[in-house]
PDB file of C-alpha atoms in Angstrom:
ATOM      1  CA  MET Q   1     141.593  73.117 175.490  1.00  0.00           C
ATOM      2  CA  ARG Q   2     139.346  71.772 172.782  1.00  0.00           C
ATOM      3  CA  GLN Q   3     137.195  68.801 173.637  1.00  0.00           C
ATOM      4  CA  ASN Q   4     136.486  65.982 171.134  1.00  0.00           C
ATOM      5  CA  GLN Q   5     133.119  65.806 170.067  1.00  0.00           C
ATOM      6  CA  ALA Q   6     131.518  62.636 169.209  1.00  0.00           C
ATOM      7  CA  GLU Q   7     130.718  62.156 165.472  1.00  0.00           C
ATOM      8  CA  PRO Q   8     127.048  62.338 164.650  1.00  0.00           C
ATOM      9  CA  ARG Q   9     125.467  59.165 163.983  1.00  0.00           C
ATOM     10  CA  ILE Q  10     124.176  58.357 160.423  1.00  0.00           C
ATOM     11  CA  PRO Q  11     120.364  58.441 160.888  1.00  0.00           C
ATOM     12  CA  LEU Q  12     118.368  55.361 160.392  1.00  0.00           C
ATOM     13  CA  SER Q  13     116.107  54.643 157.428  1.00  0.00           C
ATOM     14  CA  ARG Q  14     114.282  51.580 156.046  1.00  0.00           C
ATOM     15  CA  GLN Q  15     116.980  51.442 153.224  1.00  0.00           C
ATOM     16  CA  ARG Q  16     119.813  51.495 155.738  1.00  0.00           C
ATOM     17  CA  LEU Q  17     118.179  48.813 157.903  1.00  0.00           C
ATOM     18  CA  VAL Q  18     117.562  46.529 154.829  1.00  0.00           C
ATOM     19  CA  GLU Q  19     121.054  46.882 153.408  1.00  0.00           C
ATOM     20  CA  SER Q  20     122.724  46.148 156.782  1.00  0.00           C
ATOM     21  CA  ALA Q  21     120.350  43.149 157.423  1.00  0.00           C
ATOM     22  CA  VAL Q  22     121.253  41.806 154.000  1.00  0.00           C
ATOM     23  CA  ALA Q  23     124.981  42.104 154.763  1.00  0.00           C
ATOM     24  CA  LEU Q  24     124.446  40.313 158.105  1.00  0.00           C
ATOM     25  CA  ALA Q  25     122.485  37.418 156.325  1.00  0.00           C
ATOM     26  CA  ASP Q  26     125.198  37.307 153.614  1.00  0.00           C
ATOM     27  CA  ALA Q  27     127.820  36.820 156.270  1.00  0.00           C
ATOM     28  CA  GLY Q  28     126.198  34.368 158.538  1.00  0.00           C
ATOM     29  CA  GLY Q  29     123.007  33.206 157.058  1.00  0.00           C
ATOM     30  CA  ILE Q  30     119.324  34.296 157.812  1.00  0.00           C
ATOM     31  CA  GLU Q  31     119.572  32.417 161.252  1.00  0.00           C
ATOM     32  CA  ALA Q  32     122.322  34.850 162.215  1.00  0.00           C
ATOM     33  CA  LEU Q  33     120.056  37.834 161.751  1.00  0.00           C
ATOM     34  CA  THR Q  34     118.378  39.163 164.923  1.00  0.00           C
ATOM     35  CA  MET Q  35     116.890  42.652 165.526  1.00  0.00           C
ATOM     36  CA  ARG Q  36     119.318  43.012 168.452  1.00  0.00           C
ATOM     37  CA  LYS Q  37     122.305  42.195 166.609  1.00  0.00           C
ATOM     38  CA  LEU Q  38     121.263  44.560 163.721  1.00  0.00           C
ATOM     39  CA  ALA Q  39     120.590  47.366 166.238  1.00  0.00           C
ATOM     40  CA  SER Q  40     123.944  46.830 167.901  1.00  0.00           C
ATOM     41  CA  GLN Q  41     125.669  46.891 164.317  1.00  0.00           C
ATOM     42  CA  LEU Q  42     124.065  50.220 163.532  1.00  0.00           C
ATOM     43  CA  GLY Q  43     124.736  51.826 166.969  1.00  0.00           C
ATOM     44  CA  PHE Q  44     121.004  52.120 168.046  1.00  0.00           C
ATOM     45  CA  GLU Q  45     118.624  50.582 170.523  1.00  0.00           C
ATOM     46  CA  VAL Q  46     116.427  47.866 169.337  1.00  0.00           C
ATOM     47  CA  MET Q  47     113.227  49.898 169.583  1.00  0.00           C
ATOM     48  CA  ALA Q  48     114.609  52.565 167.160  1.00  0.00           C
ATOM     49  CA  LEU Q  49     114.432  49.983 164.480  1.00  0.00           C
ATOM     50  CA  TYR Q  50     110.683  49.773 164.802  1.00  0.00           C
ATOM     51  CA  ASN Q  51     110.276  53.333 163.487  1.00  0.00           C
ATOM     52  CA  HIS Q  52     111.146  51.941 160.059  1.00  0.00           C
ATOM     53  CA  VAL Q  53     110.003  48.401 160.001  1.00  0.00           C
ATOM     54  CA  SER Q  54     106.902  46.797 161.649  1.00  0.00           C
ATOM     55  CA  ASN Q  55     108.653  43.593 162.657  1.00  0.00           C
ATOM     56  CA  LYS Q  56     111.268  41.232 161.602  1.00  0.00           C
ATOM     57  CA  HIS Q  57     109.105  39.706 158.894  1.00  0.00           C
ATOM     58  CA  ASP Q  58     108.649  43.197 157.508  1.00  0.00           C
ATOM     59  CA  LEU Q  59     112.405  43.405 157.411  1.00  0.00           C
ATOM     60  CA  ILE Q  60     112.791  40.143 155.690  1.00  0.00           C
ATOM     61  CA  ASP Q  61     110.227  41.364 152.979  1.00  0.00           C
ATOM     62  CA  GLY Q  62     112.420  44.329 152.477  1.00  0.00           C
ATOM     63  CA  MET Q  63     115.514  42.220 152.081  1.00  0.00           C
ATOM     64  CA  VAL Q  64     114.075  39.942 149.508  1.00  0.00           C
ATOM     65  CA  ASP Q  65     112.830  42.907 147.586  1.00  0.00           C
ATOM     66  CA  PHE Q  66     116.322  44.412 147.767  1.00  0.00           C
ATOM     67  CA  VAL Q  67     117.878  41.190 146.514  1.00  0.00           C
ATOM     68  CA  ALA Q  68     115.201  40.861 143.738  1.00  0.00           C
ATOM     69  CA  ALA Q  69     116.087  44.341 142.485  1.00  0.00           C
ATOM     70  CA  GLU Q  70     119.645  43.054 141.734  1.00  0.00           C
ATOM     71  CA  MET Q  71     118.299  40.571 139.231  1.00  0.00           C
ATOM     72  CA  GLU Q  72     118.334  41.923 135.487  1.00  0.00           C
ATOM     73  CA  LEU Q  73     115.039  42.158 133.898  1.00  0.00           C
ATOM     74  CA  PRO Q  74     114.759  40.612 130.478  1.00  0.00           C
ATOM     75  CA  GLU Q  75     115.191  42.794 127.292  1.00  0.00           C
ATOM     76  CA  CYS Q  76     112.425  41.486 125.198  1.00  0.00           C
ATOM     77  CA  GLU Q  77     113.668  42.622 121.757  1.00  0.00           C
ATOM     78  CA  ASP Q  78     115.141  39.189 121.541  1.00  0.00           C
ATOM     79  CA  TRP Q  79     112.954  37.268 123.642  1.00  0.00           C
ATOM     80  CA  ARG Q  80     115.259  34.091 124.004  1.00  0.00           C
ATOM     81  CA  ALA Q  81     118.398  36.196 124.744  1.00  0.00           C
ATOM     82  CA  GLY Q  82     116.403  38.388 127.181  1.00  0.00           C
ATOM     83  CA  LEU Q  83     115.039  35.476 129.175  1.00  0.00           C
ATOM     84  CA  ARG Q  84     118.433  33.616 129.187  1.00  0.00           C
ATOM     85  CA  GLY Q  85     120.321  36.716 130.476  1.00  0.00           C
ATOM     86  CA  SER Q  86     117.675  37.277 133.050  1.00  0.00           C
ATOM     87  CA  ALA Q  87     117.745  33.633 134.248  1.00  0.00           C
ATOM     88  CA  LEU Q  88     121.590  33.611 134.595  1.00  0.00           C
ATOM     89  CA  SER Q  89     121.358  36.989 136.472  1.00  0.00           C
ATOM     90  CA  ALA Q  90     118.751  35.504 138.937  1.00  0.00           C
ATOM     91  CA  HIS Q  91     120.841  32.382 139.387  1.00  0.00           C
ATOM     92  CA  THR Q  92     124.083  34.487 139.994  1.00  0.00           C
ATOM     93  CA  VAL Q  93     122.216  36.799 142.552  1.00  0.00           C
ATOM     94  CA  LEU Q  94     120.763  33.777 144.477  1.00  0.00           C
ATOM     95  CA  LEU Q  95     124.224  32.268 144.723  1.00  0.00           C
ATOM     96  CA  LYS Q  96     125.690  35.640 146.006  1.00  0.00           C
ATOM     97  CA  HIS Q  97     122.711  35.752 148.773  1.00  0.00           C
ATOM     98  CA  ARG Q  98     122.783  32.133 149.753  1.00  0.00           C
ATOM     99  CA  TRP Q  99     119.838  32.715 152.136  1.00  0.00           C
ATOM    100  CA  VAL Q 100     117.182  34.192 149.950  1.00  0.00           C
ATOM    101  CA  ALA Q 101     116.276  31.255 147.717  1.00  0.00           C
ATOM    102  CA  SER Q 102     114.493  29.450 150.558  1.00  0.00           C
ATOM    103  CA  LEU Q 103     112.421  32.489 151.294  1.00  0.00           C
ATOM    104  CA  TRP Q 104     111.423  33.313 147.863  1.00  0.00           C
ATOM    105  CA  ALA Q 105     108.105  31.516 148.050  1.00  0.00           C
ATOM    106  CA  ARG Q 106     106.887  33.168 151.084  1.00  0.00           C
ATOM    107  CA  PRO Q 107     103.946  35.536 150.614  1.00  0.00           C
ATOM    108  CA  MET Q 108     105.112  39.027 150.366  1.00  0.00           C
ATOM    109  CA  ARG Q 109     104.514  42.446 148.619  1.00  0.00           C
ATOM    110  CA  SER Q 110     107.633  42.987 146.700  1.00  0.00           C
ATOM    111  CA  PRO Q 111     107.746  45.668 143.848  1.00  0.00           C
ATOM    112  CA  ALA Q 112     111.022  44.231 142.500  1.00  0.00           C
ATOM    113  CA  ARG Q 113     109.681  40.743 142.334  1.00  0.00           C
ATOM    114  CA  LEU Q 114     106.415  42.012 140.691  1.00  0.00           C
ATOM    115  CA  ARG Q 115     108.477  43.894 138.001  1.00  0.00           C
ATOM    116  CA  ARG Q 116     110.501  40.792 137.371  1.00  0.00           C
ATOM    117  CA  MET Q 117     107.393  38.574 136.894  1.00  0.00           C
ATOM    118  CA  GLU Q 118     105.678  41.044 134.723  1.00  0.00           C
ATOM    119  CA  SER Q 119     108.764  41.370 132.535  1.00  0.00           C
ATOM    120  CA  MET Q 120     109.338  37.726 131.947  1.00  0.00           C
ATOM    121  CA  LEU Q 121     105.541  37.282 131.291  1.00  0.00           C
ATOM    122  CA  ALA Q 122     105.634  40.200 128.778  1.00  0.00           C
ATOM    123  CA  CYS Q 123     108.600  38.481 127.008  1.00  0.00           C
ATOM    124  CA  LEU Q 124     106.738  35.355 126.490  1.00  0.00           C
ATOM    125  CA  ARG Q 125     103.324  36.879 125.579  1.00  0.00           C
ATOM    126  CA  GLU Q 126     104.869  39.506 123.143  1.00  0.00           C
ATOM    127  CA  ALA Q 127     106.790  36.843 121.465  1.00  0.00           C
ATOM    128  CA  GLY Q 128     103.507  35.400 120.441  1.00  0.00           C
ATOM    129  CA  PHE Q 129     102.888  32.640 123.187  1.00  0.00           C
ATOM    130  CA  SER Q 130      99.241  32.285 124.379  1.00  0.00           C
ATOM    131  CA  ALA Q 131      98.334  32.986 127.722  1.00  0.00           C
ATOM    132  CA  GLU Q 132      98.039  29.300 128.587  1.00  0.00           C
ATOM    133  CA  ASP Q 133     101.544  28.466 127.164  1.00  0.00           C
ATOM    134  CA  THR Q 134     102.967  31.486 128.801  1.00  0.00           C
ATOM    135  CA  TYR Q 135     101.685  30.275 132.196  1.00  0.00           C
ATOM    136  CA  ARG Q 136     103.310  26.812 131.626  1.00  0.00           C
ATOM    137  CA  TRP Q 137     106.701  28.068 130.297  1.00  0.00           C
ATOM    138  CA  TYR Q 138     107.054  30.791 132.914  1.00  0.00           C
ATOM    139  CA  HIS Q 139     106.712  28.241 135.724  1.00  0.00           C
ATOM    140  CA  ALA Q 140     109.081  25.875 133.859  1.00  0.00           C
ATOM    141  CA  LEU Q 141     111.685  28.569 133.753  1.00  0.00           C
ATOM    142  CA  GLU Q 142     111.155  29.656 137.399  1.00  0.00           C
ATOM    143  CA  MET Q 143     111.204  26.128 138.729  1.00  0.00           C
ATOM    144  CA  HIS Q 144     114.515  25.557 136.954  1.00  0.00           C
ATOM    145  CA  ILE Q 145     116.035  28.800 138.224  1.00  0.00           C
ATOM    146  CA  PHE Q 146     114.993  28.327 141.962  1.00  0.00           C
ATOM    147  CA  GLY Q 147     114.979  24.522 142.021  1.00  0.00           C
ATOM    148  CA  SER Q 148     118.401  23.972 140.676  1.00  0.00           C
ATOM    149  CA  THR Q 149     119.824  26.848 142.780  1.00  0.00           C
ATOM    150  CA  LEU Q 150     118.255  25.564 146.060  1.00  0.00           C
ATOM    151  CA  LEU Q 151     119.484  22.111 145.202  1.00  0.00           C
ATOM    152  CA  MET Q 152     123.048  23.349 144.577  1.00  0.00           C
ATOM    153  CA  LEU Q 153     123.021  25.467 147.842  1.00  0.00           C
ATOM    154  CA  SER Q 154     121.704  22.462 149.906  1.00  0.00           C
ATOM    155  CA  LEU Q 155     124.205  19.777 148.895  1.00  0.00           C
ATOM    156  CA  ASP Q 156     127.445  19.508 150.804  1.00  0.00           C
ATOM    157  CA  PHE Q 157     129.780  19.100 147.998  1.00  0.00           C
ATOM    158  CA  PRO Q 158     133.376  17.986 148.760  1.00  0.00           C
ATOM    159  CA  SER Q 159     135.976  20.844 149.118  1.00  0.00           C
ATOM    160  CA  PRO Q 160     138.532  21.271 146.365  1.00  0.00           C
ATOM    161  CA  GLU Q 161     141.355  19.733 148.421  1.00  0.00           C
ATOM    162  CA  ASP Q 162     139.301  16.505 148.575  1.00  0.00           C
ATOM    163  CA  THR Q 163     139.336  16.066 144.728  1.00  0.00           C
ATOM    164  CA  GLU Q 164     140.720  12.456 144.866  1.00  0.00           C
ATOM    165  CA  THR Q 165     138.458  11.041 147.388  1.00  0.00           C
ATOM    166  CA  ALA Q 166     135.514  13.365 146.751  1.00  0.00           C
ATOM    167  CA  GLY Q 167     135.173  13.895 150.577  1.00  0.00           C
ATOM    168  CA  GLU Q 168     134.993  11.256 153.307  1.00  0.00           C
ATOM    169  CA  SER Q 169     132.272  13.195 154.955  1.00  0.00           C
ATOM    170  CA  PHE Q 170     130.003  12.708 151.852  1.00  0.00           C
ATOM    171  CA  PHE Q 171     130.400   8.981 151.618  1.00  0.00           C
ATOM    172  CA  GLY Q 172     130.556   8.220 155.240  1.00  0.00           C
ATOM    173  CA  GLU Q 173     132.192   4.707 155.891  1.00  0.00           C
ATOM    174  CA  THR Q 174     131.675   3.793 152.288  1.00  0.00           C
ATOM    175  CA  PRO Q 175     135.007   3.780 150.357  1.00  0.00           C
ATOM    176  CA  PRO Q 176     134.807   6.531 147.494  1.00  0.00           C
ATOM    177  CA  SER Q 177     136.786   4.104 145.371  1.00  0.00           C
ATOM    178  CA  GLU Q 178     133.620   2.062 144.999  1.00  0.00           C
ATOM    179  CA  PHE Q 179     132.013   4.897 143.121  1.00  0.00           C
ATOM    180  CA  PRO Q 180     134.415   6.315 140.660  1.00  0.00           C
ATOM    181  CA  TYR Q 181     131.813   7.838 138.477  1.00  0.00           C
ATOM    182  CA  LEU Q 182     130.116   9.421 141.430  1.00  0.00           C
ATOM    183  CA  VAL Q 183     133.475  10.860 142.466  1.00  0.00           C
ATOM    184  CA  GLU Q 184     133.996  12.306 138.861  1.00  0.00           C
ATOM    185  CA  HIS Q 185     130.420  13.744 138.879  1.00  0.00           C
ATOM    186  CA  LEU Q 186     130.761  15.379 142.305  1.00  0.00           C
ATOM    187  CA  ALA Q 187     133.932  17.020 141.098  1.00  0.00           C
ATOM    188  CA  MET Q 188     132.062  18.801 138.416  1.00  0.00           C
ATOM    189  CA  HIS Q 189     129.618  20.352 140.994  1.00  0.00           C
ATOM    190  CA  ARG Q 190     132.135  22.469 142.581  1.00  0.00           C
ATOM    191  CA  GLY Q 191     132.105  26.266 142.297  1.00  0.00           C
ATOM    192  CA  ASP Q 192     129.488  28.939 142.376  1.00  0.00           C
ATOM    193  CA  SER Q 193     129.362  29.407 138.481  1.00  0.00           C
ATOM    194  CA  PRO Q 194     126.163  29.043 136.514  1.00  0.00           C
ATOM    195  CA  GLU Q 195     127.761  26.111 134.823  1.00  0.00           C
ATOM    196  CA  ALA Q 196     128.093  24.120 138.141  1.00  0.00           C
ATOM    197  CA  GLY Q 197     125.376  21.586 138.295  1.00  0.00           C
ATOM    198  CA  GLY Q 198     124.451  22.076 134.657  1.00  0.00           C
ATOM    199  CA  PHE Q 199     122.380  25.036 135.211  1.00  0.00           C
ATOM    200  CA  GLU Q 200     123.153  26.652 131.733  1.00  0.00           C
ATOM    201  CA  PHE Q 201     122.780  23.181 129.963  1.00  0.00           C
ATOM    202  CA  VAL Q 202     119.237  22.673 131.367  1.00  0.00           C
ATOM    203  CA  LEU Q 203     118.437  26.295 130.755  1.00  0.00           C
ATOM    204  CA  ASP Q 204     119.287  26.000 127.216  1.00  0.00           C
ATOM    205  CA  LEU Q 205     117.259  22.877 126.735  1.00  0.00           C
ATOM    206  CA  LEU Q 206     114.156  24.766 127.981  1.00  0.00           C
ATOM    207  CA  LEU Q 207     114.943  27.650 125.693  1.00  0.00           C
ATOM    208  CA  ASP Q 208     115.306  25.174 122.813  1.00  0.00           C
ATOM    209  CA  ALA Q 209     112.058  23.604 123.553  1.00  0.00           C
ATOM    210  CA  LEU Q 210     110.419  27.078 123.810  1.00  0.00           C
ATOM    211  CA  GLU Q 211     111.599  27.950 120.300  1.00  0.00           C
ATOM    212  CA  GLU Q 212     110.330  24.797 118.983  1.00  0.00           C
ATOM    213  CA  ALA Q 213     106.980  25.337 120.524  1.00  0.00           C
ATOM    214  CA  LYS Q 214     106.949  28.874 119.147  1.00  0.00           C
ATOM    215  CA  GLY Q 215     107.551  27.505 115.720  1.00  0.00           C
ATOM    216  CA  GLY Q 216     104.581  25.232 115.897  1.00  0.00           C
ATOM    217  CA  ASN Q 217     102.250  28.056 116.786  1.00  0.00           C
TER     218      ASN Q 217
END
């Protein structure tokens, strides 16, 4: 009688570890990611992971680089359209991987992040902005992308079923009826689209200001 043979395990690799860790963080937040949980999911002992990553910090660096690679780089033939598309892509990716925005500022070596930074800077410099103006406008765009996204992710907005009351948990013991315009405002925050929280509105204000500055050069 033929015996059933165990199916061979898929070999580990750094790429496989990173992709699995990103999936775990997407499902449960970065706090849910442990080396033990990751090893169990992959069907290996914990020590096997350290053949591919130095430690958890190294793994997280790889995860952030993986997410950064999903962000579209600007196409600079039309610098405004290129920067706008890149900003919207970054915002969408950060909302998809809700854990990564809070880790973006940590020091790390990330080829994907370096390519993104270089591409944005190149768009501005090749559009005719000086090095000094490029420095200022680059940071203005980045602060909008990451600051507004972090704010959106950190605020506990009411759920759609609480449309009329805007969520008792948000107002606590204060009657929501005392704040009709705030209730109206909170209702417009819902959803994970770039429009929620006015992301595109402020982005276009920044780009309008950029065009005006360019015209004055």
